[in-house]
Short mmCIF file of C-alpha atoms in Angstrom, two decimals:
data_model
loop_
_atom_site.label_atom_id
_atom_site.label_comp_id
_atom_site.label_asym_id
_atom_site.label_seq_id
_atom_site.Cartn_x
_atom_site.Cartn_y
_atom_site.Cartn_z
CA MET J 31 -35.03 22.00 -25.39
CA PHE J 32 -32.60 20.41 -27.27
CA SER J 33 -28.69 20.57 -27.34
CA CYS J 34 -25.81 19.61 -29.27
CA ASP J 35 -22.26 18.29 -29.26
CA LEU J 36 -19.47 20.58 -30.55
CA GLU J 37 -16.15 19.06 -30.98
CA LYS J 38 -12.91 20.22 -32.41
CA GLU J 39 -9.32 18.50 -31.99
CA ILE J 40 -6.60 20.63 -30.91
CA GLU J 41 -3.07 20.18 -30.06
CA TYR J 42 -1.98 20.28 -26.83
CA ASP J 43 1.78 19.75 -25.77
CA PRO J 44 1.56 19.14 -21.98
CA VAL J 45 4.38 19.98 -19.77
CA TYR J 46 6.59 17.39 -18.85
CA ASP J 47 9.05 17.29 -16.38
CA GLY J 48 12.02 15.26 -18.22
CA GLY J 49 11.46 11.91 -16.24
CA LYS J 50 11.32 12.33 -12.68
CA ILE J 51 12.52 9.27 -10.47
CA ILE J 52 9.32 7.82 -9.15
CA ILE J 53 9.73 5.75 -5.93
CA HIS J 54 7.38 3.25 -3.77
CA GLY J 55 9.14 1.65 -1.06
CA PHE J 56 8.95 0.39 2.40
CA ILE J 57 10.79 -0.40 5.39
CA SER J 58 9.62 -3.05 8.06
CA GLN J 59 10.78 -5.62 10.54
CA ASN J 60 8.87 -8.77 8.99
CA GLU J 61 10.27 -8.05 5.30
CA GLY J 62 13.06 -5.67 5.30
CA VAL J 63 13.59 -2.87 2.75
CA ARG J 64 11.28 -3.13 -0.61
CA VAL J 65 11.47 -0.45 -3.01
CA ILE J 66 10.21 -0.05 -6.74
CA VAL J 67 11.82 2.59 -8.97
CA ARG J 68 10.17 4.22 -12.07
CA LYS J 69 10.63 7.44 -13.99
CA SER J 70 7.41 9.76 -14.89
CA VAL J 71 6.72 9.75 -18.92
CA PRO J 72 4.62 12.24 -20.66
CA VAL J 73 0.72 12.36 -20.38
CA ASN J 74 0.11 11.82 -23.80
CA ARG J 75 2.65 8.65 -24.08
CA THR J 76 2.18 6.82 -20.92
CA THR J 77 2.99 3.48 -23.04
CA GLU J 78 6.85 4.81 -23.14
CA ASN J 79 8.94 2.39 -21.53
CA ASP J 80 9.22 3.88 -17.42
CA ILE J 81 12.32 1.57 -16.29
CA ILE J 82 15.22 3.38 -15.19
CA SER J 83 17.88 0.57 -16.20
CA ASP J 84 21.01 2.02 -14.39
CA ALA J 85 19.37 2.82 -10.90
CA GLN J 86 21.23 2.29 -7.75
CA VAL J 87 19.12 2.37 -4.02
CA LEU J 88 21.30 2.88 -1.14
CA LEU J 89 20.03 2.74 2.46
CA PHE J 90 21.27 5.21 5.22
CA GLY J 91 20.77 4.64 8.91
CA ASP J 92 21.07 8.24 10.80
CA GLY J 93 22.77 9.75 8.07
CA THR J 94 25.64 6.73 7.60
CA PHE J 95 25.58 4.51 4.65
CA ASN J 96 24.31 1.15 5.13
CA LEU J 97 23.99 -1.17 2.05
CA ASN J 98 23.09 -1.34 -1.44
CA LEU J 99 19.80 -2.73 -2.33
CA THR J 100 19.92 -5.96 -4.81
CA GLU J 101 17.75 -5.49 -7.93
CA VAL J 102 15.87 -8.85 -8.40
CA GLU J 103 13.56 -7.69 -11.04
CA PRO J 104 13.59 -4.46 -13.29
CA GLY J 105 12.97 -1.46 -11.06
CA TYR J 106 12.37 -3.93 -8.18
CA PHE J 107 14.91 -3.44 -5.15
CA VAL J 108 15.01 -5.18 -1.75
CA SER J 109 17.46 -5.52 0.83
CA PRO J 110 20.09 -8.53 1.22
CA PRO J 111 18.51 -11.46 3.54
CA GLU J 112 21.30 -11.33 6.07
CA SER J 113 21.03 -7.58 6.19
CA LYS J 114 19.96 -6.47 9.91
CA LEU J 115 17.87 -3.36 10.83
CA ALA J 116 17.82 -1.94 14.28
CA THR J 117 15.02 0.00 16.07
CA GLY J 118 15.68 3.42 16.97
CA VAL J 119 17.42 4.18 13.69
CA ALA J 120 16.17 7.06 11.14
CA TYR J 121 16.41 5.13 7.78
CA MET J 122 16.28 6.93 4.76
CA ILE J 123 17.04 5.62 0.72
CA ARG J 124 18.88 7.28 -1.98
CA VAL J 125 18.54 6.66 -5.38
CA VAL J 126 21.12 7.37 -7.85
CA THR J 127 20.89 7.06 -11.67
CA ASP J 128 23.11 8.73 -14.53
CA LYS J 129 20.11 10.05 -16.58
CA ASN J 130 17.61 10.86 -13.95
CA GLY J 131 19.51 12.56 -11.54
CA GLU J 132 19.51 11.68 -7.66
CA ALA J 133 16.05 11.26 -5.40
CA GLU J 134 16.08 10.83 -1.57
CA SER J 135 13.42 10.09 0.95
CA SER J 136 12.33 11.42 4.36
CA THR J 137 13.76 9.43 7.35
CA GLN J 138 11.63 6.19 8.48
CA LEU J 139 11.70 4.54 12.13
CA LEU J 140 10.87 0.68 12.42
CA LEU J 141 7.65 0.55 14.36
CA PRO J 142 6.82 -1.73 17.18
CA GLU J 143 4.53 -4.80 16.27
CA VAL J 144 0.94 -4.59 17.18
CA ILE J 145 -0.38 -8.32 17.89
CA LEU J 146 -3.37 -9.51 15.90
CA ASP J 147 -5.14 -11.25 18.81
CA SER J 148 -7.62 -13.10 16.63
CA LEU J 149 -9.45 -13.53 13.22
CA ILE J 150 -13.00 -14.60 13.14
CA TYR J 151 -15.24 -14.91 10.39
CA GLU J 152 -18.77 -13.89 11.06
CA LYS J 153 -21.53 -15.22 8.59
CA SER J 154 -24.22 -12.83 7.31
CA THR J 155 -27.64 -13.16 8.73
CA GLN J 156 -29.17 -12.15 5.56
CA LEU J 157 -30.19 -13.99 2.67
CA THR J 158 -26.79 -13.25 1.21
CA LYS J 159 -23.30 -15.59 0.75
CA SER J 160 -21.45 -12.13 2.38
CA GLY J 161 -19.85 -12.26 5.67
CA LYS J 162 -17.75 -10.37 7.89
CA LEU J 163 -13.96 -10.46 8.83
CA LYS J 164 -13.40 -9.39 12.56
CA TYR J 165 -9.80 -7.97 13.57
CA TYR J 166 -9.21 -7.77 17.21
CA PHE J 167 -6.27 -6.36 18.31
CA LYS J 168 -5.22 -4.35 21.63
CA ASP J 169 -4.29 -0.67 20.75
CA PRO J 170 -1.23 0.36 22.83
CA LEU J 171 -2.16 3.36 25.05
CA ALA J 172 1.65 5.21 24.48
CA SER J 173 1.20 6.43 20.85
CA VAL J 174 -1.02 7.62 18.06
CA ASN J 175 -1.22 4.74 15.73
CA PHE J 176 -2.22 3.84 12.29
CA TYR J 177 -3.60 0.85 10.78
CA SER J 178 -4.36 -1.15 7.92
CA PHE J 179 -5.77 -4.37 7.04
CA SER J 180 -5.36 -7.25 4.15
CA TYR J 181 -6.41 -10.90 3.77
CA LYS J 182 -4.99 -13.80 1.60
CA GLU J 183 -7.13 -17.04 0.44
CA PHE J 184 -5.50 -20.38 0.46
CA ASP J 185 -7.26 -23.56 -1.15
CA HIS J 186 -4.60 -26.10 0.64
CA ASN J 187 -1.18 -24.39 -0.32
CA ASP J 188 -2.73 -22.30 -3.47
CA LEU J 189 -3.30 -18.66 -3.25
CA ILE J 190 -6.43 -18.14 -4.59
CA GLY J 191 -7.63 -14.48 -3.65
CA THR J 192 -6.30 -11.28 -1.79
CA PHE J 193 -7.36 -8.02 -0.52
CA PRO J 194 -6.23 -5.28 -1.46
CA TYR J 195 -7.19 -7.33 -5.01
CA ASN J 196 -4.57 -5.19 -7.72
CA ASN J 197 -2.19 -2.96 -5.65
CA GLU J 198 -0.39 -3.45 -2.21
CA PHE J 199 0.63 -0.19 -1.65
CA ILE J 200 -3.33 1.10 -1.66
CA MET J 201 -5.05 -0.54 1.60
CA PRO J 202 -7.95 0.46 3.96
CA TYR J 203 -6.55 2.58 6.82
CA ILE J 204 -7.89 3.66 10.39
CA SER J 205 -6.58 5.87 12.88
CA ASP J 206 -6.47 4.65 16.87
CA ILE J 207 -7.89 8.56 17.57
CA ALA J 208 -11.32 7.20 18.67
CA PHE J 209 -10.40 3.98 20.52
CA ASN J 210 -6.76 4.42 21.96
CA GLY J 211 -5.32 2.33 24.27
CA THR J 212 -8.66 -0.52 24.34
CA LEU J 213 -9.10 -3.55 22.72
CA TRP J 214 -10.65 -3.05 19.27
CA SER J 215 -12.45 -4.50 16.93
CA GLU J 216 -12.27 -3.91 12.88
CA ASP J 217 -15.14 -5.35 10.46
CA MET J 218 -13.89 -6.15 6.43
CA PHE J 219 -16.75 -7.60 4.28
CA TYR J 220 -15.98 -10.70 3.27
CA TYR J 221 -17.65 -13.24 0.21
CA PRO J 222 -16.54 -16.88 0.60
CA PRO J 223 -15.66 -18.69 -2.77
CA SER J 224 -18.53 -20.86 -3.85
CA ASN J 225 -16.88 -23.45 -5.68
CA ARG J 226 -14.36 -24.39 -2.92
CA ASP J 227 -14.65 -26.96 0.02
CA THR J 228 -12.44 -25.72 2.48
CA ILE J 229 -10.18 -22.55 2.55
CA THR J 230 -7.87 -20.57 4.94
CA ILE J 231 -7.95 -17.23 5.37
CA THR J 232 -4.48 -15.38 6.67
CA GLY J 233 -5.48 -11.69 7.52
CA ARG J 234 -2.83 -9.07 8.49
CA LEU J 235 -3.06 -6.52 10.61
CA TYR J 236 -0.61 -3.53 9.74
CA ASN J 237 0.98 -1.11 11.99
CA ILE J 238 2.00 1.81 9.53
CA SER J 239 3.95 5.05 9.66
CA PRO J 240 1.96 8.38 9.62
CA GLU J 241 3.87 9.36 6.31
CA TYR J 242 2.45 6.31 4.87
CA MET J 243 -1.17 7.51 6.15
CA LYS J 244 -0.75 10.51 4.83
CA PHE J 245 -0.02 8.72 1.25
CA LEU J 246 -3.10 6.80 1.64
CA GLU J 247 -5.51 9.47 2.29
CA SER J 248 -4.51 11.94 0.07
CA MET J 249 -4.94 8.79 -2.61
CA ASP J 250 -8.65 8.80 -1.78
CA ASP J 251 -8.65 12.61 -1.96
CA TYR J 252 -6.91 12.07 -5.22
CA GLU J 253 -9.34 9.28 -6.57
CA TYR J 254 -12.42 11.83 -5.45
CA THR J 255 -11.24 14.97 -7.26
CA ARG J 256 -9.54 13.66 -10.44
CA GLY J 257 -11.62 14.07 -13.78
CA ASP J 258 -14.38 15.89 -12.03
CA PRO J 259 -15.42 18.72 -13.55
CA PHE J 260 -17.24 20.36 -10.37
CA PHE J 261 -13.71 20.29 -8.31
CA ASP J 262 -11.58 23.38 -9.38
CA HIS J 263 -8.45 21.04 -9.31
CA THR J 264 -7.54 17.37 -8.67
CA SER J 265 -6.19 16.86 -5.14
CA PRO J 266 -2.36 16.45 -5.17
CA VAL J 267 -1.06 13.25 -3.75
CA PHE J 268 1.63 13.12 -0.77
CA SER J 269 4.65 12.49 -1.59
CA ASN J 270 8.24 12.53 0.91
CA ILE J 271 10.57 11.94 -1.73
CA LYS J 272 13.10 14.93 -2.66
CA ASN J 273 13.50 15.48 -6.28
CA GLY J 274 11.30 12.77 -7.04
CA TYR J 275 7.75 11.35 -6.46
CA GLY J 276 6.25 9.11 -4.41
CA ILE J 277 6.16 7.36 -0.84
CA PHE J 278 9.14 5.52 1.50
CA GLY J 279 6.97 4.38 4.56
CA SER J 280 7.35 2.32 7.30
CA TYR J 281 4.97 -0.70 8.54
CA THR J 282 4.92 -3.74 10.88
CA PHE J 283 2.31 -6.46 10.51
CA SER J 284 0.82 -9.75 12.63
CA GLU J 285 -0.97 -12.27 11.17
CA LYS J 286 -3.85 -14.81 11.96
CA SER J 287 -5.08 -17.78 10.37
CA LEU J 288 -8.58 -19.52 10.08
CA THR J 289 -10.17 -22.22 8.60
CA TYR J 290 -13.38 -22.38 6.83
CA ILE J 291 -15.29 -25.25 5.66
CA ILE J 292 -18.19 -24.17 3.61
CA THR J 293 -21.34 -26.01 3.89
CA GLU J 294 -23.32 -24.54 1.36
CA LYS J 295 -22.96 -24.49 -2.29
#
């Protein structure tokens, strides 16, 4: 048996949408409103500048204009520190530009905080240096909830590590379908740094909105199917942005910290 490779260069001009608005935004009781605004670029020119220089981000509550978000970095907008958000209000954002049109999100409600009761490090019994972070919390009975988890590592006051590592929008997630209304624990693998003596780990339990959950699920499906010839199409990423792409979600979080003294080098 033998095989050979045949290659031929072709000219391919992909369809380009002209620069649609892309939004990654969130609203929470903990951190207010945070929105990243970009524009789509041609797939064959991915290094092209995707910043929209004239973008404005407006926040609405129950259909009424509330405030303009402040651009603190190019394309990164936050609500002013003195701004107040209210429970029971349906919030949405609208991005206005001169050249790329307007885009707006679906509405999101502020979510109640679900308390992280405790955070525990459980050392592995195997001959490895890995272990587990165990998150304990009481799931509310009254509603369906979706959760995500993260942590940060500190050596004294210096941040030395995070999970997720590079992208705060893409996090592990679960639904409370299997444990609704009960005390629950969730495990995450954890590898203590070997070159430190004492570290502090701050874990977060996020209560996330259903649309943010859909976005995370769709990102998993997208990563699983993209670039694989055995799938007839790439699974699309969920978006709740009209006249654009992206996600505007809601979350709240609760934190606990623990101090870990490394006794083995």
